[in-house]
Structures are given as structure tokens and as C-alpha cells.
XYZ file of C-alpha atoms in Angstrom:
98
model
C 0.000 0.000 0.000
C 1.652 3.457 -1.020
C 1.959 6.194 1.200
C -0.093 9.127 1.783
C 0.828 12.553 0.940
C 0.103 15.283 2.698
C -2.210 16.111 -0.431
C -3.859 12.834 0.320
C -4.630 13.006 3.963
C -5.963 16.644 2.947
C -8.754 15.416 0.137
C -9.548 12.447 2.859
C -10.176 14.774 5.304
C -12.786 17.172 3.077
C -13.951 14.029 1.319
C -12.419 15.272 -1.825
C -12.125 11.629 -3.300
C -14.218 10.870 -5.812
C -13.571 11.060 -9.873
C -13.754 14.357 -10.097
C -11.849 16.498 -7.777
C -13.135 20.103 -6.499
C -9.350 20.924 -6.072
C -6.483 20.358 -7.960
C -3.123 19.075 -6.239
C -1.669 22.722 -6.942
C -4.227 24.058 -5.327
C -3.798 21.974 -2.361
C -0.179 22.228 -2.629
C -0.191 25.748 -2.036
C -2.343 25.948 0.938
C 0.117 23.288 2.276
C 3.236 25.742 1.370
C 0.986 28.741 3.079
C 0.470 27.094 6.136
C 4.224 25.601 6.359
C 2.842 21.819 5.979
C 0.275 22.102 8.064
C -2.424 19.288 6.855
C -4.635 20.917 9.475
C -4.310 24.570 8.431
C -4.635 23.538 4.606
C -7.593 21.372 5.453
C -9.414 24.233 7.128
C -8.692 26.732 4.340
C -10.102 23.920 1.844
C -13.300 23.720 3.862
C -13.557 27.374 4.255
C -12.730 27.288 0.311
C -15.954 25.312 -0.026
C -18.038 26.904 2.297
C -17.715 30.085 0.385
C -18.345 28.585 -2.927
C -21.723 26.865 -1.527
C -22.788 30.534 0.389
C -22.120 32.378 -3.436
C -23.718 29.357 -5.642
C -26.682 27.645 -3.397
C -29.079 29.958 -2.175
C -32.292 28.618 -0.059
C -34.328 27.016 -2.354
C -37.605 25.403 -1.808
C -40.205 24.404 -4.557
C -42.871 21.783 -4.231
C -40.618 18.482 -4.105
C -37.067 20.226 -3.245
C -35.427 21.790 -0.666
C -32.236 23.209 -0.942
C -30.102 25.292 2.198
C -27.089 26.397 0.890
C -26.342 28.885 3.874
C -26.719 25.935 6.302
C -24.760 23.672 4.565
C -22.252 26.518 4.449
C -22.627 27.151 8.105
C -21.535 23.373 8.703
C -18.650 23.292 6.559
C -16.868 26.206 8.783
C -18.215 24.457 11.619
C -16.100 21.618 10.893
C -13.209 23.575 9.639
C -13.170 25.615 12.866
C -12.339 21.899 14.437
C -9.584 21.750 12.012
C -8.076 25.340 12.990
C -8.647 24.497 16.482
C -6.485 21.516 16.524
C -3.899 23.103 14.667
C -3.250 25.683 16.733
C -3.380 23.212 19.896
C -0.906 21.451 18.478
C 1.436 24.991 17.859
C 0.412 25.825 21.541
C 1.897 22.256 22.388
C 5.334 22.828 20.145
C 5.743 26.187 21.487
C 4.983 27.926 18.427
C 2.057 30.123 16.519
């Protein structure tokens, strides 16, 4: 079994696994090389990636037989990112750094 990446354990984390990807390895790359490796960091900026894309493209929706809350579903995505930042900067508070 090969080795995850970094890039890897990032899509696994935001479920970014299927066919088609919603981010490129460059674009994961760099939020890795932002945040200094930091699968955490990177994952949160992914999520927070997504959450804006779903607040600018899915509005609330309902018709007869469909219901659509894009704002909620926005709202969880940061929810869970937040958990991502969180632990990353518990781990910097734990190595002495920020």
C-alpha cells in the first residue's frame, strides 16, 4: 500500500475523493506551502474554500418536491473547519509555536 501525501490526507479529510476532484493538487499544494505543511491549516482553508463557494452558488431554495439550504450547509462546513483550525493551533500551543 503506497503512502499518503500530505495532499492525500488533505482530500480524505474534506472528502475530496471521488472522480472528479473540487481541487487540484496545486491548489492543495499551495495551501500546504501557506500554512508551512500544516495538513490541518490547509484542510481548514479547503473547507472554508468550499463553504464560500456553496454561500455564493446555493441559495435557499424550496419548490414543491425540493429543498435546498445552501447557507446551512455553508454554516456546517466552517463548523467543521473551525475543528480543524482548532487543533492546529493546539498542536502549535503544544510545540511552542504560533
Amino acid at each position: 500500500m503506497a503512502e499518503l501525501t500530505p495532499t492525500d490526507i488533505v482530500r480524505l479529510n474534506i472528502t475530496d475523493t471521488g472522480t472528479e476532484k473540487l481541487f487540484t493538487d496545486e491548489q492543495l499544494n499551495a495551501w500546504l506551502t501557506q500554512y508551512d505543511g500544516s495538513i490541518n491549516r490547509a484542510t481548514y482553508r479547503a473547507l472554508v474554500t468550499m463553504a464560500t463557494s456553496t454561500v455564493l452558488v446555493s441559495k435557499k431554495i424550496r419548490t414543491q418536491d425540493l429543498t435546498t439550504d445552501g447557507p446551512a450547509e455553508a454554516a456546517a462546513l466552517l463548523a467543521l473547519a473551525r475543528t480543524y483550525k482548532d487543533e492546529a493551533d493546539a498542536d502549535d500551543a503544544a510545540a511552542g509555536s504560533f
